[in-house]
Amino acid sequence: MADSAGIQQGSPAIGAAGLVPAAPGAGGTEGSGAAGGSARIAVKKAQLRSSPRPKKLEKLGVYSSCKAEGACKCNGWKSQNPPPTPPQTDQQSNTVNLQEPCRSCSHTLGDHVTHLENVSEEEMNRLLGIVLDVEYLYTCVHKEEDADTKQVYFSLFKLLRKSILQMGKPMLEAQESPPFEKPSIEQGVNNFVQYKFSHLPSKERQTIMELAKMFLNQINYWQLETPSQRRQRVPNDDVAGYKANYTRWLCYCNVPQFCDSLPRYETTQIFGRTLLRSVFTVMRKQLLEQARQEKDKLPPEKRTLILTHFPKFLSMLEEEVYSHSSPIWSQDFLAGAAGGQIPIHTVISAPPVARSLYYSTSPVSVDPSTGGSVSPARKTASALESNPAGEKRKTSEPLHHEENKRPRVVGDIPMDLINEVMATIADPATIPETSLLSAHSARDEAARLEERRGVIEFHVIGNSLNQKPNKRILMWLVGLQNVFSHQLPRMPKEYITRLVFDPKHKTLSLIKDGRVIGGICFRMFPSQGFTEIVFCAVTSNEQVKGYGTHLMNHLKEYHIKHEILNFLTYADEYAIGYFKKQGFSKDIKIPKAKYVGYIKDYEGATLMGCELNPSIPYTEFSVIIKKQKEIIKKLIERKQAQIRKVYPGLSCFKDGVRQIPIESIPGIRETGWKPVGKGKELKDPDQLYSTLKTILQHVKSHQNAWPFMEPVKKTEAPGYYQVIRFPMDLKTMSERLKSRYYTTRKLFMADMQRIFTNCREYNPPESEYYKCANLLEKFFYTKIKEAGLIEK
């Protein structure tokens, strides 16, 4: 639900001034009022949605056709006394008269809004959001001087206007829908990294990945020049082709940042090589020039990366962009001789783009690289009232969990061997300190080391109405307000200030050299057993150091100490990936009754939760995982040393033997191989029938079996049978069972598995059907194991 990006991956790499998207109507100039325009729209939407219902009806009546008898052709109510320009500030309090006649058709306002009588508040608010987007685009049309841009704004204006009249969702009518070219820019850059740098050591390859992320981020925020500007700069260019891409970019990438009624896409995910070629030369020149101008502002660790490695990276990429024979733009690159590409999101994860949803009271935004995020959240109960100086978070604080009472897990590895390996792992002479640029370092490793050295501190602070104000705390709160305001330019400063200084909210603040450089604002609901997070950000010049992740880990430990073990937050599609990395899931563990009415339901966002484990020391968790990996590595090395004996090849096949048991191969058991357990195959047909019938009845009675009871109807799922070639359902399985089709357990299990596989292939992961398939599949295999048909 990101209203803006609090910590943006890659953008601070070229100084603190990354390129900012321009607001519609800005004529393509960089950063011209973008943040301010978006924030103003958000404030207006919030005010309008909180107004009384009659006021909402009046606003929608202006855009609603007359429903009076006699086929009136008036397409919008017009007041007899139009409001002054500019409108008065107290206009909201004016009484709305539904009997007031229209200046155009003389019918009443009520005749224009009869279709809205039974419409829910949620639907009214959605339509009001479109209304404000229409008004904003109307302003853009009149301010825009470029003819091509003006035409696109006017087309979008008419589209949204039509959506209000028809009470539908805005759907862009185009011959072609995103993506417009394959492979996408994002995929091409991934292929480039794999093609040119896969042979490098992990440390150098990690540096290249950072450069690639930075480059993709810049494209997503880049402002395309208008077709007329391009025509003057490159007279012989394919103007028609560029104009088509420019129009698509405006409709799908640029305007939706400010008019959130429209679907929003990443430039790097829906455009390909053609668009990249049209912007690359100019973009490369401006990026390098900007880097040279701002070199003194760059952090020392970034200066070499930007001034030395980035130019070389761009030069090599430029060759592949303009080369006619480059393999990175081939659809078959994955299967090429380059050795296969690492899946895209393990190489480069395209940076999150600030996307305004319907304006809400809790902003969300993310930074996957540093663990920063901004999402609706509130906080825990450590009242500053009882600790005016703030509560410092200490790494030495013991966690209250009964570690000694847990049973020791017994495995097949001797404990003396484990202890010997542990001694090796703990020896600093054998395990050198990991480089901070290494691909194997944890994201919060640098921050953890700085905390140990006393460079940074963590304090839980908040405002108080009962205690005498503490000057240091107030200064830190002001600093937090500045950090959040700077990192969330689209959010009104008044809104941020109100939450930061609200006594019900607390903030886990990150202090460096006596000043605030980041924090997480949150609110606790101790009686309900959860905390909601509001925003989280780290100042621009302190990003990519793992502070965001370390902040979240401290917040988790703080909540464990206060015995609140659940976080809740609403996240938009761009924030979901970050929260998953921090342990959040769409599977909410706490009952709905616990949080309904305490947190607001945000339209277009996904509710995510994180259940904390009181046995985990989160601030040291990555260190523990690292040690576990080293232990496994050492155990594997020891095992390999034991099985290096080379056995002669098998000669029995020369004598005509067709098949031998695996366990008879010399040395196979020494490697740790064990025979795979097999399920019990029932020989008696009647016994098999009875067992399968019982299992099928249990499955059909399960609460999540309802989508799979009968074959899918074509009318309910158009195109289903073009996607799913081998459909299956529980009714068909019942008929097959009755006809004694299932002569083995494998046939029965194959049909049941086909139901789940088909469902996941046709439906998106966030759908109700997909979730039902996962839960029912888990239940099915539980019953199969209970029946002894497969090994437990």
PDB file of C-alpha atoms in Angstrom, residues 32 35 533:
ATOM      1  CA  SER A  32       8.374  19.012 -11.465  1.00  0.00           C
ATOM      2  CA  ALA A  35       5.565  14.640  -4.833  1.00  0.00           C
ATOM      3  CA  ILE A 533       3.123  -0.858  11.943  1.00  0.00           C
TER       4      ILE A 533
END
